[in-house]
Amino acid sequence: MIELDRAGDIWTVTINCPDKANSLTHAMLVELAEIMEAAQTARVVILTGRGKVFSAGADLEEARAGLAKSDVWERLSGAVAALPGLSIAALNGTLAGGAMGMALACDLRISVPGAKFFYPVMKLGFLPQPSDPARMAALIGPARTKLILMGGQKIAAEEALAFGLIDRIVEGQDLLNHAAELAADTRAASAEIASGIKEMCAPEGGVFDPQTRR
């Protein structure tokens, strides 16, 4: 269900459950978190999925059983955010629900043209994961974050690009190649330079804190 390709210093992590729209079980989330926690030595981590949907969020049966409120989502997004190397979400399709957290925690997000983005927590009666609203607001502002989280809006790729929720739209057949191109300079630079630039890009030169929004 989770594939890991370690090609030297670039790790590609793929969610591979397309028959269920790459919906995530607790076991899959734990595996993703463990991979991200082990990827401290990776210069680049690319996160993607198989099929036409990146992830529909939580597996519905497990969500009803408590997965929607599990802290494993926060563990995963925190591990992504803590990566010292460049992290790229190569979104092969629609991104929904709790799966938004790991993409928001990445440094860059590129998407295929037909993707949609939504996080229907109000409709489902759940709070979003603690870090997600602040990370989203840091990218697109508080009002647009409320448009998604409170207004329940589905945002198409073109609008997501205009908002700043994603950074580039790329045709599907070119998605992973483009991610590799974006990673090329980071791979070529020294690890100290790459991690130093990443740290300098964080608010006030530090690690983003979802509690203080700094």
PDB file of C-alpha atoms in Angstrom, residues 66-192:
ATOM      1  CA  GLY A  66     -11.906   6.986  15.527  1.00  0.00           C
ATOM      2  CA  LEU A  67      -9.146   7.466  12.950  1.00  0.00           C
ATOM      3  CA  ALA A  68     -10.354  10.973  12.103  1.00  0.00           C
ATOM      4  CA  LYS A  69      -9.399  12.088  15.623  1.00  0.00           C
ATOM      5  CA  SER A  70      -6.159  10.116  15.904  1.00  0.00           C
ATOM      6  CA  ASP A  71      -2.897  11.919  16.593  1.00  0.00           C
ATOM      7  CA  VAL A  72      -1.193   9.821  13.897  1.00  0.00           C
ATOM      8  CA  TRP A  73      -2.071  12.510  11.328  1.00  0.00           C
ATOM      9  CA  GLU A  74      -0.193  15.098  13.358  1.00  0.00           C
ATOM     10  CA  ARG A  75       2.707  12.698  13.816  1.00  0.00           C
ATOM     11  CA  LEU A  76       2.930  12.326  10.024  1.00  0.00           C
ATOM     12  CA  SER A  77       2.687  16.005   9.123  1.00  0.00           C
ATOM     13  CA  GLY A  78       5.148  16.874  11.884  1.00  0.00           C
ATOM     14  CA  ALA A  79       7.649  14.351  10.529  1.00  0.00           C
ATOM     15  CA  VAL A  80       7.305  15.818   7.035  1.00  0.00           C
ATOM     16  CA  ALA A  81       7.759  19.364   8.321  1.00  0.00           C
ATOM     17  CA  ALA A  82      10.877  18.299  10.260  1.00  0.00           C
ATOM     18  CA  LEU A  83      12.672  16.905   7.209  1.00  0.00           C
ATOM     19  CA  PRO A  84      15.967  18.766   6.746  1.00  0.00           C
ATOM     20  CA  GLY A  85      15.960  18.174   2.999  1.00  0.00           C
ATOM     21  CA  LEU A  86      13.563  19.393   0.320  1.00  0.00           C
ATOM     22  CA  SER A  87      10.095  17.829   0.461  1.00  0.00           C
ATOM     23  CA  ILE A  88       7.840  17.879  -2.611  1.00  0.00           C
ATOM     24  CA  ALA A  89       4.214  16.781  -2.805  1.00  0.00           C
ATOM     25  CA  ALA A  90       3.732  15.583  -6.393  1.00  0.00           C
ATOM     26  CA  LEU A  91      -0.052  15.487  -6.410  1.00  0.00           C
ATOM     27  CA  ASN A  92      -1.252  13.069  -9.069  1.00  0.00           C
ATOM     28  CA  GLY A  93      -4.887  13.983  -8.439  1.00  0.00           C
ATOM     29  CA  THR A  94      -7.424  15.190  -5.923  1.00  0.00           C
ATOM     30  CA  LEU A  95      -6.320  15.851  -2.346  1.00  0.00           C
ATOM     31  CA  ALA A  96      -8.981  15.640   0.338  1.00  0.00           C
ATOM     32  CA  GLY A  97      -9.547  15.581   4.078  1.00  0.00           C
ATOM     33  CA  GLY A  98      -6.820  14.702   6.518  1.00  0.00           C
ATOM     34  CA  ALA A  99      -4.442  13.836   3.688  1.00  0.00           C
ATOM     35  CA  MET A 100      -4.123  17.604   3.209  1.00  0.00           C
ATOM     36  CA  GLY A 101      -1.854  17.755   6.257  1.00  0.00           C
ATOM     37  CA  MET A 102       1.122  15.923   4.784  1.00  0.00           C
ATOM     38  CA  ALA A 103       0.959  18.025   1.607  1.00  0.00           C
ATOM     39  CA  LEU A 104       0.721  21.276   3.554  1.00  0.00           C
ATOM     40  CA  ALA A 105       3.805  20.236   5.526  1.00  0.00           C
ATOM     41  CA  CYS A 106       5.872  19.783   2.350  1.00  0.00           C
ATOM     42  CA  ASP A 107       8.121  22.536   1.060  1.00  0.00           C
ATOM     43  CA  LEU A 108       6.611  22.471  -2.437  1.00  0.00           C
ATOM     44  CA  ARG A 109       3.350  21.237  -3.960  1.00  0.00           C
ATOM     45  CA  ILE A 110       2.929  20.515  -7.652  1.00  0.00           C
ATOM     46  CA  SER A 111      -0.292  19.156  -9.098  1.00  0.00           C
ATOM     47  CA  VAL A 112      -1.869  17.719 -12.224  1.00  0.00           C
ATOM     48  CA  PRO A 113      -4.432  19.983 -13.946  1.00  0.00           C
ATOM     49  CA  GLY A 114      -7.618  18.146 -12.977  1.00  0.00           C
ATOM     50  CA  ALA A 115      -7.015  17.902  -9.239  1.00  0.00           C
ATOM     51  CA  LYS A 116      -9.412  19.313  -6.662  1.00  0.00           C
ATOM     52  CA  PHE A 117      -8.655  20.291  -3.084  1.00  0.00           C
ATOM     53  CA  PHE A 118     -11.110  20.110  -0.207  1.00  0.00           C
ATOM     54  CA  TYR A 119     -11.182  19.433   3.531  1.00  0.00           C
ATOM     55  CA  PRO A 120     -14.808  18.774   4.575  1.00  0.00           C
ATOM     56  CA  VAL A 121     -14.326  18.694   8.342  1.00  0.00           C
ATOM     57  CA  MET A 122     -17.344  20.828   9.200  1.00  0.00           C
ATOM     58  CA  LYS A 123     -19.634  18.690   7.073  1.00  0.00           C
ATOM     59  CA  LEU A 124     -18.311  15.526   8.716  1.00  0.00           C
ATOM     60  CA  GLY A 125     -18.349  16.951  12.237  1.00  0.00           C
ATOM     61  CA  PHE A 126     -14.608  16.842  12.966  1.00  0.00           C
ATOM     62  CA  LEU A 127     -11.991  19.430  13.776  1.00  0.00           C
ATOM     63  CA  PRO A 128      -9.039  19.545  11.383  1.00  0.00           C
ATOM     64  CA  GLN A 129      -5.708  18.314  12.663  1.00  0.00           C
ATOM     65  CA  PRO A 130      -4.110  20.989  14.904  1.00  0.00           C
ATOM     66  CA  SER A 131      -1.329  22.116  12.554  1.00  0.00           C
ATOM     67  CA  ASP A 132      -3.315  22.093   9.323  1.00  0.00           C
ATOM     68  CA  PRO A 133      -5.275  25.388   9.559  1.00  0.00           C
ATOM     69  CA  ALA A 134      -2.189  27.390  10.535  1.00  0.00           C
ATOM     70  CA  ARG A 135      -0.067  25.846   7.790  1.00  0.00           C
ATOM     71  CA  MET A 136      -2.819  26.480   5.253  1.00  0.00           C
ATOM     72  CA  ALA A 137      -3.302  30.056   6.450  1.00  0.00           C
ATOM     73  CA  ALA A 138       0.445  30.663   6.128  1.00  0.00           C
ATOM     74  CA  LEU A 139       0.152  29.718   2.449  1.00  0.00           C
ATOM     75  CA  ILE A 140      -3.169  31.250   1.391  1.00  0.00           C
ATOM     76  CA  GLY A 141      -4.295  33.542   4.220  1.00  0.00           C
ATOM     77  CA  PRO A 142      -6.977  33.179   6.907  1.00  0.00           C
ATOM     78  CA  ALA A 143     -10.007  34.046   4.757  1.00  0.00           C
ATOM     79  CA  ARG A 144      -9.242  31.528   2.024  1.00  0.00           C
ATOM     80  CA  THR A 145      -8.464  28.931   4.684  1.00  0.00           C
ATOM     81  CA  LYS A 146     -11.937  29.522   6.136  1.00  0.00           C
ATOM     82  CA  LEU A 147     -13.376  29.279   2.627  1.00  0.00           C
ATOM     83  CA  ILE A 148     -12.065  25.713   2.469  1.00  0.00           C
ATOM     84  CA  LEU A 149     -12.488  24.614   6.086  1.00  0.00           C
ATOM     85  CA  MET A 150     -15.665  26.466   7.035  1.00  0.00           C
ATOM     86  CA  GLY A 151     -17.206  27.170   3.638  1.00  0.00           C
ATOM     87  CA  GLY A 152     -16.610  23.604   2.492  1.00  0.00           C
ATOM     88  CA  GLN A 153     -15.446  24.711  -0.938  1.00  0.00           C
ATOM     89  CA  LYS A 154     -13.764  22.419  -3.452  1.00  0.00           C
ATOM     90  CA  ILE A 155     -10.901  24.309  -5.039  1.00  0.00           C
ATOM     91  CA  ALA A 156      -9.822  23.408  -8.584  1.00  0.00           C
ATOM     92  CA  ALA A 157      -6.131  23.282  -9.449  1.00  0.00           C
ATOM     93  CA  GLU A 158      -6.105  26.597 -11.295  1.00  0.00           C
ATOM     94  CA  GLU A 159      -7.688  28.404  -8.347  1.00  0.00           C
ATOM     95  CA  ALA A 160      -5.398  26.574  -5.922  1.00  0.00           C
ATOM     96  CA  LEU A 161      -2.435  27.866  -7.917  1.00  0.00           C
ATOM     97  CA  ALA A 162      -3.797  31.422  -7.812  1.00  0.00           C
ATOM     98  CA  PHE A 163      -4.350  31.098  -4.048  1.00  0.00           C
ATOM     99  CA  GLY A 164      -0.820  29.757  -3.447  1.00  0.00           C
ATOM    100  CA  LEU A 165      -2.064  26.421  -2.138  1.00  0.00           C
ATOM    101  CA  ILE A 166      -0.009  24.724  -4.864  1.00  0.00           C
ATOM    102  CA  ASP A 167       3.094  26.062  -6.586  1.00  0.00           C
ATOM    103  CA  ARG A 168       2.823  24.712 -10.112  1.00  0.00           C
ATOM    104  CA  ILE A 169       0.487  22.747 -12.400  1.00  0.00           C
ATOM    105  CA  VAL A 170       2.186  19.988 -14.393  1.00  0.00           C
ATOM    106  CA  GLU A 171       0.773  17.435 -16.825  1.00  0.00           C
ATOM    107  CA  GLY A 172       0.499  13.977 -15.292  1.00  0.00           C
ATOM    108  CA  GLN A 173       3.075  12.287 -17.488  1.00  0.00           C
ATOM    109  CA  ASP A 174       5.630  14.942 -16.494  1.00  0.00           C
ATOM    110  CA  LEU A 175       4.800  15.160 -12.793  1.00  0.00           C
ATOM    111  CA  LEU A 176       7.592  13.061 -11.280  1.00  0.00           C
ATOM    112  CA  ASN A 177      10.160  14.244 -13.807  1.00  0.00           C
ATOM    113  CA  HIS A 178       9.337  17.828 -12.904  1.00  0.00           C
ATOM    114  CA  ALA A 179       9.648  17.023  -9.212  1.00  0.00           C
ATOM    115  CA  ALA A 180      13.094  15.597  -9.914  1.00  0.00           C
ATOM    116  CA  GLU A 181      14.023  18.765 -11.825  1.00  0.00           C
ATOM    117  CA  LEU A 182      12.946  20.915  -8.879  1.00  0.00           C
ATOM    118  CA  ALA A 183      15.119  18.755  -6.629  1.00  0.00           C
ATOM    119  CA  ALA A 184      18.227  18.917  -8.825  1.00  0.00           C
ATOM    120  CA  ASP A 185      19.883  21.988  -7.265  1.00  0.00           C
ATOM    121  CA  THR A 186      19.215  20.743  -3.732  1.00  0.00           C
ATOM    122  CA  ARG A 187      20.816  17.411  -4.563  1.00  0.00           C
ATOM    123  CA  ALA A 188      23.833  19.140  -6.099  1.00  0.00           C
ATOM    124  CA  ALA A 189      24.396  21.513  -3.183  1.00  0.00           C
ATOM    125  CA  SER A 190      25.969  20.584   0.116  1.00  0.00           C
ATOM    126  CA  ALA A 191      23.553  19.355   2.765  1.00  0.00           C
ATOM    127  CA  GLU A 192      24.528  22.275   5.003  1.00  0.00           C
TER     128      GLU A 192
END
